């Protein structure tokens, strides 16, 4: 009976939080963005992006992880301004050619959506918005929380390889991650929620092989053998973050409890007392994880937005106008 009451109270709290979030984002324009930003200027924007994403993911479900990761890599460098989409030129090496971004995939999905939108409503829908909507649609496609995002971001005019130093390394510990995320206004709890995006996708051996030398007390010995076997195929060989690489669920957190985290930056979340409780809570309660994740990713999608003359709507997502 006590457990039932506790679960009921938790559910009621989540519902109340949801009502607050919905009311916050329906009040209209915040920082130049709003839920209905394209309602008049390009009413089919969301439909076009969703259809483009769903077609691509039906053909290759692994691209869901790629789109969510691309959105994160965009927002943590110069804000959510589509700068990660820009191609390098002879005079400039762009973000996408940074070692941290060389494994990004899915650019063609953004290009396809942009091309169709330019045919319907030229010069209206920004590449930054397309990427943010695509990441949202990828989460939903993979079975994650259903949520909407404010729109109205402008595209940035800067994309430089040196700016990617702001991306978190897979070797960071919890204290370093907490400090880095705090610089963007995120709490330790929000860090753990956003890290749950690793419920999708894979890591390359080059990003975790450093854990396979001297015995790592935070790495299960049998799982270490699995990782060694993966790395026997070379640095580019891939290891899924959890057992359900294409499903958005809480299996990732349960893996951390078993010391089956692939990256140092994953397993440290359970090893550290500052974040362990949140990992345990999400491992037990997927609904709580889903709610906190959607809250955190909506917040992330509003980082350092370009407004007015600070930005533009690109004609092509790969080049500044």
PDB file of C-alpha atoms in Angstrom:
ATOM      1  CA  UNK A   1       0.000   0.000   0.000  1.00  0.00           C
ATOM      2  CA  UNK A   2       2.825   2.387   0.914  1.00  0.00           C
ATOM      3  CA  UNK A   3       4.540   1.689  -2.416  1.00  0.00           C
ATOM      4  CA  UNK A   4       1.284   2.309  -4.299  1.00  0.00           C
ATOM      5  CA  UNK A   5       0.753   5.646  -2.556  1.00  0.00           C
ATOM      6  CA  UNK A   6       4.361   6.645  -3.248  1.00  0.00           C
ATOM      7  CA  UNK A   7       3.967   5.842  -6.947  1.00  0.00           C
ATOM      8  CA  UNK A   8       0.660   7.728  -7.066  1.00  0.00           C
ATOM      9  CA  UNK A   9       2.233  10.809  -5.481  1.00  0.00           C
ATOM     10  CA  UNK A  10       5.152  10.638  -7.928  1.00  0.00           C
ATOM     11  CA  UNK A  11       2.729  10.431 -10.867  1.00  0.00           C
ATOM     12  CA  UNK A  12       0.734  13.400  -9.568  1.00  0.00           C
ATOM     13  CA  UNK A  13       3.903  15.472  -9.190  1.00  0.00           C
ATOM     14  CA  UNK A  14       4.921  14.645 -12.757  1.00  0.00           C
ATOM     15  CA  UNK A  15       1.492  15.663 -14.076  1.00  0.00           C
ATOM     16  CA  UNK A  16       1.650  18.937 -12.141  1.00  0.00           C
ATOM     17  CA  UNK A  17       5.129  19.621 -13.530  1.00  0.00           C
ATOM     18  CA  UNK A  18       3.848  18.907 -17.039  1.00  0.00           C
ATOM     19  CA  UNK A  19       1.057  21.450 -16.617  1.00  0.00           C
ATOM     20  CA  UNK A  20       3.607  24.065 -15.519  1.00  0.00           C
ATOM     21  CA  UNK A  21       5.872  23.336 -18.493  1.00  0.00           C
ATOM     22  CA  UNK A  22       3.005  23.490 -20.980  1.00  0.00           C
ATOM     23  CA  UNK A  23       1.792  26.785 -19.521  1.00  0.00           C
ATOM     24  CA  UNK A  24       5.321  28.232 -19.601  1.00  0.00           C
ATOM     25  CA  UNK A  25       5.750  27.506 -23.285  1.00  0.00           C
ATOM     26  CA  UNK A  26       2.246  28.481 -24.408  1.00  0.00           C
ATOM     27  CA  UNK A  27       2.323  31.992 -23.056  1.00  0.00           C
ATOM     28  CA  UNK A  28       3.607  33.264 -26.383  1.00  0.00           C
ATOM     29  CA  UNK A  29       6.959  34.568 -27.484  1.00  0.00           C
ATOM     30  CA  UNK A  30       9.974  33.936 -25.238  1.00  0.00           C
ATOM     31  CA  UNK A  31      13.394  35.156 -26.396  1.00  0.00           C
ATOM     32  CA  UNK A  32      11.955  35.655 -29.881  1.00  0.00           C
ATOM     33  CA  UNK A  33      10.714  32.081 -30.196  1.00  0.00           C
ATOM     34  CA  UNK A  34       7.247  30.581 -29.814  1.00  0.00           C
ATOM     35  CA  UNK A  35       5.425  27.314 -30.349  1.00  0.00           C
ATOM     36  CA  UNK A  36       3.412  28.731 -33.251  1.00  0.00           C
ATOM     37  CA  UNK A  37       6.197  30.743 -34.876  1.00  0.00           C
ATOM     38  CA  UNK A  38       5.506  29.360 -38.382  1.00  0.00           C
ATOM     39  CA  UNK A  39       1.720  29.125 -38.065  1.00  0.00           C
ATOM     40  CA  UNK A  40       1.207  31.853 -40.681  1.00  0.00           C
ATOM     41  CA  UNK A  41       4.535  32.157 -42.516  1.00  0.00           C
ATOM     42  CA  UNK A  42       5.055  28.418 -43.157  1.00  0.00           C
ATOM     43  CA  UNK A  43       2.279  26.305 -41.619  1.00  0.00           C
ATOM     44  CA  UNK A  44       3.577  23.040 -43.100  1.00  0.00           C
ATOM     45  CA  UNK A  45       7.075  23.440 -41.584  1.00  0.00           C
ATOM     46  CA  UNK A  46       6.645  20.931 -38.792  1.00  0.00           C
ATOM     47  CA  UNK A  47       4.862  18.449 -41.084  1.00  0.00           C
ATOM     48  CA  UNK A  48       7.645  18.592 -43.694  1.00  0.00           C
ATOM     49  CA  UNK A  49      10.407  18.046 -41.131  1.00  0.00           C
ATOM     50  CA  UNK A  50       8.550  15.211 -39.406  1.00  0.00           C
ATOM     51  CA  UNK A  51       7.862  13.410 -42.695  1.00  0.00           C
ATOM     52  CA  UNK A  52      11.458  13.825 -43.849  1.00  0.00           C
ATOM     53  CA  UNK A  53      12.809  12.473 -40.562  1.00  0.00           C
ATOM     54  CA  UNK A  54      10.382   9.556 -40.406  1.00  0.00           C
ATOM     55  CA  UNK A  55      11.209   8.471 -43.971  1.00  0.00           C
ATOM     56  CA  UNK A  56      14.916   8.536 -43.205  1.00  0.00           C
ATOM     57  CA  UNK A  57      14.581   6.664 -39.908  1.00  0.00           C
ATOM     58  CA  UNK A  58      12.342   4.001 -41.391  1.00  0.00           C
ATOM     59  CA  UNK A  59      15.166   3.298 -43.831  1.00  0.00           C
ATOM     60  CA  UNK A  60      17.897   3.550 -41.160  1.00  0.00           C
ATOM     61  CA  UNK A  61      16.777   3.653 -37.490  1.00  0.00           C
ATOM     62  CA  UNK A  62      20.347   4.327 -36.314  1.00  0.00           C
ATOM     63  CA  UNK A  63      20.021   7.880 -37.618  1.00  0.00           C
ATOM     64  CA  UNK A  64      17.790   8.772 -34.646  1.00  0.00           C
ATOM     65  CA  UNK A  65      20.859   8.834 -32.411  1.00  0.00           C
ATOM     66  CA  UNK A  66      22.745  10.834 -35.026  1.00  0.00           C
ATOM     67  CA  UNK A  67      20.141  13.625 -35.150  1.00  0.00           C
ATOM     68  CA  UNK A  68      19.912  13.977 -31.369  1.00  0.00           C
ATOM     69  CA  UNK A  69      23.709  14.072 -31.109  1.00  0.00           C
ATOM     70  CA  UNK A  70      23.957  16.666 -33.887  1.00  0.00           C
ATOM     71  CA  UNK A  71      21.472  18.923 -32.073  1.00  0.00           C
ATOM     72  CA  UNK A  72      23.530  18.657 -28.870  1.00  0.00           C
ATOM     73  CA  UNK A  73      26.791  19.396 -30.704  1.00  0.00           C
ATOM     74  CA  UNK A  74      25.140  22.403 -32.339  1.00  0.00           C
ATOM     75  CA  UNK A  75      23.746  23.908 -29.145  1.00  0.00           C
ATOM     76  CA  UNK A  76      26.867  23.490 -27.002  1.00  0.00           C
ATOM     77  CA  UNK A  77      28.978  25.442 -29.513  1.00  0.00           C
ATOM     78  CA  UNK A  78      27.874  29.041 -30.146  1.00  0.00           C
ATOM     79  CA  UNK A  79      24.290  28.152 -29.172  1.00  0.00           C
ATOM     80  CA  UNK A  80      21.510  26.488 -31.198  1.00  0.00           C
ATOM     81  CA  UNK A  81      22.220  28.300 -34.454  1.00  0.00           C
ATOM     82  CA  UNK A  82      22.868  25.558 -37.029  1.00  0.00           C
ATOM     83  CA  UNK A  83      26.603  26.303 -37.037  1.00  0.00           C
ATOM     84  CA  UNK A  84      27.439  22.584 -37.013  1.00  0.00           C
ATOM     85  CA  UNK A  85      25.787  22.264 -40.441  1.00  0.00           C
ATOM     86  CA  UNK A  86      28.121  24.676 -42.256  1.00  0.00           C
ATOM     87  CA  UNK A  87      30.722  23.235 -44.636  1.00  0.00           C
ATOM     88  CA  UNK A  88      34.371  24.249 -44.460  1.00  0.00           C
ATOM     89  CA  UNK A  89      35.793  26.547 -47.165  1.00  0.00           C
ATOM     90  CA  UNK A  90      39.324  27.246 -48.345  1.00  0.00           C
ATOM     91  CA  UNK A  91      39.407  30.166 -45.899  1.00  0.00           C
ATOM     92  CA  UNK A  92      37.719  28.527 -42.907  1.00  0.00           C
ATOM     93  CA  UNK A  93      37.696  25.113 -41.218  1.00  0.00           C
ATOM     94  CA  UNK A  94      34.183  24.692 -39.835  1.00  0.00           C
ATOM     95  CA  UNK A  95      32.898  22.893 -36.726  1.00  0.00           C
ATOM     96  CA  UNK A  96      31.873  19.760 -38.621  1.00  0.00           C
ATOM     97  CA  UNK A  97      35.524  19.041 -39.485  1.00  0.00           C
ATOM     98  CA  UNK A  98      36.611  19.014 -35.852  1.00  0.00           C
ATOM     99  CA  UNK A  99      37.743  15.567 -34.595  1.00  0.00           C
ATOM    100  CA  UNK A 100      34.813  15.729 -32.147  1.00  0.00           C
ATOM    101  CA  UNK A 101      32.349  16.022 -35.045  1.00  0.00           C
ATOM    102  CA  UNK A 102      33.810  13.787 -37.745  1.00  0.00           C
ATOM    103  CA  UNK A 103      31.484  10.933 -36.751  1.00  0.00           C
ATOM    104  CA  UNK A 104      28.326  13.063 -37.002  1.00  0.00           C
ATOM    105  CA  UNK A 105      25.804  11.745 -39.538  1.00  0.00           C
ATOM    106  CA  UNK A 106      22.433  12.742 -40.929  1.00  0.00           C
ATOM    107  CA  UNK A 107      23.274  16.034 -42.608  1.00  0.00           C
ATOM    108  CA  UNK A 108      21.369  14.910 -45.701  1.00  0.00           C
ATOM    109  CA  UNK A 109      18.146  14.703 -43.644  1.00  0.00           C
ATOM    110  CA  UNK A 110      18.441  18.366 -42.734  1.00  0.00           C
ATOM    111  CA  UNK A 111      19.326  19.230 -46.357  1.00  0.00           C
ATOM    112  CA  UNK A 112      16.278  17.366 -47.683  1.00  0.00           C
ATOM    113  CA  UNK A 113      13.893  19.063 -45.268  1.00  0.00           C
ATOM    114  CA  UNK A 114      15.401  22.470 -46.052  1.00  0.00           C
ATOM    115  CA  UNK A 115      15.098  21.920 -49.811  1.00  0.00           C
ATOM    116  CA  UNK A 116      11.415  21.038 -49.537  1.00  0.00           C
ATOM    117  CA  UNK A 117      10.696  23.951 -47.212  1.00  0.00           C
ATOM    118  CA  UNK A 118      12.483  26.399 -49.515  1.00  0.00           C
ATOM    119  CA  UNK A 119      10.177  25.234 -52.311  1.00  0.00           C
ATOM    120  CA  UNK A 120       7.082  25.944 -50.185  1.00  0.00           C
ATOM    121  CA  UNK A 121       8.148  29.037 -48.227  1.00  0.00           C
ATOM    122  CA  UNK A 122      11.559  30.341 -49.287  1.00  0.00           C
ATOM    123  CA  UNK A 123      13.709  32.156 -46.771  1.00  0.00           C
ATOM    124  CA  UNK A 124      11.412  31.475 -43.828  1.00  0.00           C
ATOM    125  CA  UNK A 125      12.424  28.346 -41.861  1.00  0.00           C
ATOM    126  CA  UNK A 126      15.892  28.415 -40.347  1.00  0.00           C
ATOM    127  CA  UNK A 127      18.303  25.486 -40.428  1.00  0.00           C
ATOM    128  CA  UNK A 128      18.676  25.767 -36.649  1.00  0.00           C
ATOM    129  CA  UNK A 129      14.921  25.180 -36.271  1.00  0.00           C
ATOM    130  CA  UNK A 130      14.974  22.291 -38.737  1.00  0.00           C
ATOM    131  CA  UNK A 131      17.718  20.587 -36.723  1.00  0.00           C
ATOM    132  CA  UNK A 132      15.919  21.153 -33.419  1.00  0.00           C
ATOM    133  CA  UNK A 133      12.648  19.786 -34.840  1.00  0.00           C
ATOM    134  CA  UNK A 134      14.462  16.837 -36.424  1.00  0.00           C
ATOM    135  CA  UNK A 135      16.039  15.886 -33.083  1.00  0.00           C
ATOM    136  CA  UNK A 136      12.622  16.083 -31.419  1.00  0.00           C
ATOM    137  CA  UNK A 137      11.091  13.901 -34.138  1.00  0.00           C
ATOM    138  CA  UNK A 138      13.949  11.397 -33.792  1.00  0.00           C
ATOM    139  CA  UNK A 139      13.286  11.025 -30.064  1.00  0.00           C
ATOM    140  CA  UNK A 140       9.588  10.459 -30.713  1.00  0.00           C
ATOM    141  CA  UNK A 141      10.268   7.998 -33.557  1.00  0.00           C
ATOM    142  CA  UNK A 142      12.499   5.938 -31.255  1.00  0.00           C
ATOM    143  CA  UNK A 143       9.731   5.645 -28.651  1.00  0.00           C
ATOM    144  CA  UNK A 144      10.757   8.506 -26.390  1.00  0.00           C
ATOM    145  CA  UNK A 145       8.652  11.294 -24.878  1.00  0.00           C
ATOM    146  CA  UNK A 146       6.287  13.249 -27.124  1.00  0.00           C
ATOM    147  CA  UNK A 147       6.877  16.981 -26.788  1.00  0.00           C
ATOM    148  CA  UNK A 148       6.864  20.197 -28.775  1.00  0.00           C
ATOM    149  CA  UNK A 149       9.554  22.862 -28.967  1.00  0.00           C
ATOM    150  CA  UNK A 150       9.530  26.631 -29.402  1.00  0.00           C
ATOM    151  CA  UNK A 151      10.585  27.750 -32.873  1.00  0.00           C
ATOM    152  CA  UNK A 152      12.023  30.925 -34.358  1.00  0.00           C
ATOM    153  CA  UNK A 153      15.782  30.381 -34.005  1.00  0.00           C
ATOM    154  CA  UNK A 154      18.003  32.229 -36.436  1.00  0.00           C
ATOM    155  CA  UNK A 155      21.034  30.709 -38.162  1.00  0.00           C
ATOM    156  CA  UNK A 156      24.478  31.843 -37.040  1.00  0.00           C
ATOM    157  CA  UNK A 157      27.164  33.242 -39.304  1.00  0.00           C
ATOM    158  CA  UNK A 158      30.138  31.695 -37.507  1.00  0.00           C
ATOM    159  CA  UNK A 159      31.406  28.101 -37.608  1.00  0.00           C
ATOM    160  CA  UNK A 160      35.012  27.576 -36.551  1.00  0.00           C
ATOM    161  CA  UNK A 161      36.811  24.381 -35.592  1.00  0.00           C
ATOM    162  CA  UNK A 162      38.398  25.978 -32.529  1.00  0.00           C
ATOM    163  CA  UNK A 163      34.974  26.593 -30.954  1.00  0.00           C
ATOM    164  CA  UNK A 164      34.392  22.843 -30.574  1.00  0.00           C
ATOM    165  CA  UNK A 165      36.684  22.876 -27.549  1.00  0.00           C
ATOM    166  CA  UNK A 166      33.420  23.594 -25.696  1.00  0.00           C
ATOM    167  CA  UNK A 167      32.141  20.057 -26.366  1.00  0.00           C
ATOM    168  CA  UNK A 168      32.474  17.644 -23.404  1.00  0.00           C
ATOM    169  CA  UNK A 169      35.102  14.942 -23.804  1.00  0.00           C
ATOM    170  CA  UNK A 170      34.111  11.281 -23.254  1.00  0.00           C
ATOM    171  CA  UNK A 171      36.898  11.045 -20.663  1.00  0.00           C
ATOM    172  CA  UNK A 172      35.485  13.688 -18.290  1.00  0.00           C
ATOM    173  CA  UNK A 173      34.515  12.738 -14.751  1.00  0.00           C
ATOM    174  CA  UNK A 174      31.291  13.803 -13.023  1.00  0.00           C
ATOM    175  CA  UNK A 175      32.794  16.898 -11.375  1.00  0.00           C
ATOM    176  CA  UNK A 176      34.159  18.119 -14.706  1.00  0.00           C
ATOM    177  CA  UNK A 177      30.856  17.421 -16.462  1.00  0.00           C
ATOM    178  CA  UNK A 178      28.855  19.182 -13.751  1.00  0.00           C
ATOM    179  CA  UNK A 179      31.110  22.228 -14.051  1.00  0.00           C
ATOM    180  CA  UNK A 180      30.910  22.283 -17.865  1.00  0.00           C
ATOM    181  CA  UNK A 181      27.128  21.900 -17.957  1.00  0.00           C
ATOM    182  CA  UNK A 182      26.725  24.518 -15.227  1.00  0.00           C
ATOM    183  CA  UNK A 183      28.416  27.013 -17.551  1.00  0.00           C
ATOM    184  CA  UNK A 184      25.401  26.548 -19.825  1.00  0.00           C
ATOM    185  CA  UNK A 185      22.929  26.880 -16.941  1.00  0.00           C
ATOM    186  CA  UNK A 186      22.245  23.183 -16.334  1.00  0.00           C
ATOM    187  CA  UNK A 187      21.988  21.454 -12.959  1.00  0.00           C
ATOM    188  CA  UNK A 188      23.579  18.107 -12.121  1.00  0.00           C
ATOM    189  CA  UNK A 189      20.147  16.498 -12.487  1.00  0.00           C
ATOM    190  CA  UNK A 190      19.719  17.998 -15.959  1.00  0.00           C
ATOM    191  CA  UNK A 191      23.179  16.714 -16.897  1.00  0.00           C
ATOM    192  CA  UNK A 192      22.084  13.176 -16.007  1.00  0.00           C
ATOM    193  CA  UNK A 193      18.815  13.590 -17.913  1.00  0.00           C
ATOM    194  CA  UNK A 194      20.547  14.859 -21.080  1.00  0.00           C
ATOM    195  CA  UNK A 195      23.138  12.078 -20.820  1.00  0.00           C
ATOM    196  CA  UNK A 196      20.191   9.720 -21.199  1.00  0.00           C
ATOM    197  CA  UNK A 197      20.305  10.520 -24.918  1.00  0.00           C
ATOM    198  CA  UNK A 198      22.912   7.747 -24.887  1.00  0.00           C
ATOM    199  CA  UNK A 199      19.977   5.381 -24.693  1.00  0.00           C
ATOM    200  CA  UNK A 200      20.360   5.703 -28.480  1.00  0.00           C
ATOM    201  CA  UNK A 201      23.404   4.951 -30.576  1.00  0.00           C
ATOM    202  CA  UNK A 202      26.959   3.708 -30.296  1.00  0.00           C
ATOM    203  CA  UNK A 203      30.438   4.808 -29.263  1.00  0.00           C
ATOM    204  CA  UNK A 204      33.599   4.178 -31.237  1.00  0.00           C
ATOM    205  CA  UNK A 205      36.433   2.259 -29.642  1.00  0.00           C
ATOM    206  CA  UNK A 206      38.709   5.284 -29.852  1.00  0.00           C
ATOM    207  CA  UNK A 207      36.464   7.050 -27.311  1.00  0.00           C
ATOM    208  CA  UNK A 208      36.617   4.347 -24.622  1.00  0.00           C
ATOM    209  CA  UNK A 209      39.745   2.215 -25.209  1.00  0.00           C
ATOM    210  CA  UNK A 210      41.633   4.191 -22.549  1.00  0.00           C
ATOM    211  CA  UNK A 211      39.448   2.436 -19.957  1.00  0.00           C
ATOM    212  CA  UNK A 212      40.740  -0.966 -21.011  1.00  0.00           C
ATOM    213  CA  UNK A 213      44.289  -0.715 -19.641  1.00  0.00           C
ATOM    214  CA  UNK A 214      44.741  -1.132 -15.883  1.00  0.00           C
ATOM    215  CA  UNK A 215      41.642  -2.579 -14.230  1.00  0.00           C
ATOM    216  CA  UNK A 216      38.955   0.112 -13.955  1.00  0.00           C
ATOM    217  CA  UNK A 217      37.079  -0.341 -10.647  1.00  0.00           C
ATOM    218  CA  UNK A 218      34.009   1.253 -12.241  1.00  0.00           C
ATOM    219  CA  UNK A 219      33.931  -1.205 -15.153  1.00  0.00           C
ATOM    220  CA  UNK A 220      32.395  -4.680 -14.816  1.00  0.00           C
ATOM    221  CA  UNK A 221      35.047  -7.267 -15.661  1.00  0.00           C
ATOM    222  CA  UNK A 222      32.813  -9.232 -18.041  1.00  0.00           C
ATOM    223  CA  UNK A 223      31.742  -6.046 -19.811  1.00  0.00           C
ATOM    224  CA  UNK A 224      35.406  -5.084 -20.092  1.00  0.00           C
ATOM    225  CA  UNK A 225      35.920  -8.275 -22.102  1.00  0.00           C
ATOM    226  CA  UNK A 226      33.060  -7.234 -24.399  1.00  0.00           C
ATOM    227  CA  UNK A 227      34.677  -3.853 -24.963  1.00  0.00           C
ATOM    228  CA  UNK A 228      38.076  -5.473 -25.623  1.00  0.00           C
ATOM    229  CA  UNK A 229      36.469  -7.722 -28.214  1.00  0.00           C
ATOM    230  CA  UNK A 230      34.848  -4.710 -29.867  1.00  0.00           C
ATOM    231  CA  UNK A 231      38.176  -2.866 -29.994  1.00  0.00           C
ATOM    232  CA  UNK A 232      39.947  -5.854 -31.530  1.00  0.00           C
ATOM    233  CA  UNK A 233      38.363  -4.742 -34.815  1.00  0.00           C
ATOM    234  CA  UNK A 234      40.039  -1.305 -34.640  1.00  0.00           C
ATOM    235  CA  UNK A 235      39.483   2.227 -33.365  1.00  0.00           C
ATOM    236  CA  UNK A 236      36.412   2.782 -35.543  1.00  0.00           C
ATOM    237  CA  UNK A 237      34.599  -0.328 -34.309  1.00  0.00           C
ATOM    238  CA  UNK A 238      31.313   0.463 -32.577  1.00  0.00           C
ATOM    239  CA  UNK A 239      29.843  -0.525 -29.233  1.00  0.00           C
ATOM    240  CA  UNK A 240      26.162   0.217 -28.467  1.00  0.00           C
ATOM    241  CA  UNK A 241      25.610   2.321 -25.350  1.00  0.00           C
ATOM    242  CA  UNK A 242      23.014  -0.168 -24.146  1.00  0.00           C
ATOM    243  CA  UNK A 243      21.211  -3.324 -25.245  1.00  0.00           C
ATOM    244  CA  UNK A 244      18.473  -1.385 -27.094  1.00  0.00           C
ATOM    245  CA  UNK A 245      20.497   0.985 -29.272  1.00  0.00           C
ATOM    246  CA  UNK A 246      17.554   2.150 -31.421  1.00  0.00           C
ATOM    247  CA  UNK A 247      14.959   2.420 -28.634  1.00  0.00           C
ATOM    248  CA  UNK A 248      14.562   5.482 -26.433  1.00  0.00           C
ATOM    249  CA  UNK A 249      14.144   3.981 -22.949  1.00  0.00           C
ATOM    250  CA  UNK A 250      15.833   3.863 -19.541  1.00  0.00           C
ATOM    251  CA  UNK A 251      17.968   0.767 -20.209  1.00  0.00           C
ATOM    252  CA  UNK A 252      21.037   3.035 -20.359  1.00  0.00           C
ATOM    253  CA  UNK A 253      20.693   3.897 -16.657  1.00  0.00           C
ATOM    254  CA  UNK A 254      20.275   0.262 -15.664  1.00  0.00           C
ATOM    255  CA  UNK A 255      23.504  -0.477 -17.539  1.00  0.00           C
ATOM    256  CA  UNK A 256      25.311   2.152 -15.447  1.00  0.00           C
ATOM    257  CA  UNK A 257      24.137   0.482 -12.232  1.00  0.00           C
ATOM    258  CA  UNK A 258      25.682  -2.797 -13.500  1.00  0.00           C
ATOM    259  CA  UNK A 259      28.937  -0.927 -14.298  1.00  0.00           C
ATOM    260  CA  UNK A 260      28.237  -1.468 -17.990  1.00  0.00           C
ATOM    261  CA  UNK A 261      28.644   2.164 -19.015  1.00  0.00           C
ATOM    262  CA  UNK A 262      30.635   2.425 -22.243  1.00  0.00           C
ATOM    263  CA  UNK A 263      32.293   5.821 -21.794  1.00  0.00           C
ATOM    264  CA  UNK A 264      34.035   7.197 -18.728  1.00  0.00           C
ATOM    265  CA  UNK A 265      31.606  10.137 -18.946  1.00  0.00           C
ATOM    266  CA  UNK A 266      28.698   7.660 -18.751  1.00  0.00           C
ATOM    267  CA  UNK A 267      29.860   5.461 -15.872  1.00  0.00           C
ATOM    268  CA  UNK A 268      31.041   8.407 -13.783  1.00  0.00           C
ATOM    269  CA  UNK A 269      27.411   9.458 -13.371  1.00  0.00           C
ATOM    270  CA  UNK A 270      26.790   6.387 -11.215  1.00  0.00           C
ATOM    271  CA  UNK A 271      30.230   6.363  -9.607  1.00  0.00           C
ATOM    272  CA  UNK A 272      29.798   9.893  -8.276  1.00  0.00           C
ATOM    273  CA  UNK A 273      27.632  10.452  -5.171  1.00  0.00           C
ATOM    274  CA  UNK A 274      26.518  13.783  -6.697  1.00  0.00           C
ATOM    275  CA  UNK A 275      24.684  12.108  -9.585  1.00  0.00           C
ATOM    276  CA  UNK A 276      24.193   8.488  -8.479  1.00  0.00           C
ATOM    277  CA  UNK A 277      20.767   9.125  -6.965  1.00  0.00           C
ATOM    278  CA  UNK A 278      19.390  10.567 -10.204  1.00  0.00           C
ATOM    279  CA  UNK A 279      20.761   7.620 -12.205  1.00  0.00           C
ATOM    280  CA  UNK A 280      19.077   5.198  -9.785  1.00  0.00           C
ATOM    281  CA  UNK A 281      15.794   7.115  -9.955  1.00  0.00           C
ATOM    282  CA  UNK A 282      15.733   7.039 -13.761  1.00  0.00           C
ATOM    283  CA  UNK A 283      16.649   3.347 -13.797  1.00  0.00           C
ATOM    284  CA  UNK A 284      13.575   2.666 -11.669  1.00  0.00           C
ATOM    285  CA  UNK A 285      11.180   5.165 -13.230  1.00  0.00           C
ATOM    286  CA  UNK A 286      11.216   5.602 -17.003  1.00  0.00           C
ATOM    287  CA  UNK A 287       8.348   8.110 -16.882  1.00  0.00           C
ATOM    288  CA  UNK A 288      10.403  10.368 -14.621  1.00  0.00           C
ATOM    289  CA  UNK A 289      13.350  10.142 -17.013  1.00  0.00           C
ATOM    290  CA  UNK A 290      11.149  10.929 -20.008  1.00  0.00           C
ATOM    291  CA  UNK A 291       9.691  13.992 -18.341  1.00  0.00           C
ATOM    292  CA  UNK A 292      13.019  15.340 -17.096  1.00  0.00           C
ATOM    293  CA  UNK A 293      14.672  14.653 -20.452  1.00  0.00           C
ATOM    294  CA  UNK A 294      12.077  16.589 -22.423  1.00  0.00           C
ATOM    295  CA  UNK A 295      12.347  19.465 -19.956  1.00  0.00           C
ATOM    296  CA  UNK A 296      16.142  19.518 -20.284  1.00  0.00           C
ATOM    297  CA  UNK A 297      16.277  19.208 -24.069  1.00  0.00           C
ATOM    298  CA  UNK A 298      13.718  21.994 -24.534  1.00  0.00           C
ATOM    299  CA  UNK A 299      15.928  24.144 -22.299  1.00  0.00           C
ATOM    300  CA  UNK A 300      19.022  23.106 -24.252  1.00  0.00           C
ATOM    301  CA  UNK A 301      17.295  24.064 -27.497  1.00  0.00           C
ATOM    302  CA  UNK A 302      17.085  27.664 -26.263  1.00  0.00           C
ATOM    303  CA  UNK A 303      20.800  28.132 -25.567  1.00  0.00           C
ATOM    304  CA  UNK A 304      22.352  31.372 -26.808  1.00  0.00           C
ATOM    305  CA  UNK A 305      19.801  32.031 -29.549  1.00  0.00           C
ATOM    306  CA  UNK A 306      20.638  34.475 -32.327  1.00  0.00           C
ATOM    307  CA  UNK A 307      17.987  37.135 -32.826  1.00  0.00           C
ATOM    308  CA  UNK A 308      17.470  39.975 -35.281  1.00  0.00           C
ATOM    309  CA  UNK A 309      20.651  41.100 -36.997  1.00  0.00           C
ATOM    310  CA  UNK A 310      22.675  38.558 -34.991  1.00  0.00           C
ATOM    311  CA  UNK A 311      21.448  35.800 -37.295  1.00  0.00           C
ATOM    312  CA  UNK A 312      19.824  34.969 -40.603  1.00  0.00           C
ATOM    313  CA  UNK A 313      17.755  32.313 -42.367  1.00  0.00           C
ATOM    314  CA  UNK A 314      20.187  30.501 -44.635  1.00  0.00           C
ATOM    315  CA  UNK A 315      19.254  29.603 -48.207  1.00  0.00           C
ATOM    316  CA  UNK A 316      21.388  26.470 -47.832  1.00  0.00           C
ATOM    317  CA  UNK A 317      22.152  24.922 -44.453  1.00  0.00           C
ATOM    318  CA  UNK A 318      25.718  24.270 -45.544  1.00  0.00           C
ATOM    319  CA  UNK A 319      26.720  27.878 -46.253  1.00  0.00           C
ATOM    320  CA  UNK A 320      26.305  31.351 -44.796  1.00  0.00           C
ATOM    321  CA  UNK A 321      24.236  33.614 -47.062  1.00  0.00           C
TER     322      UNK A 321
END
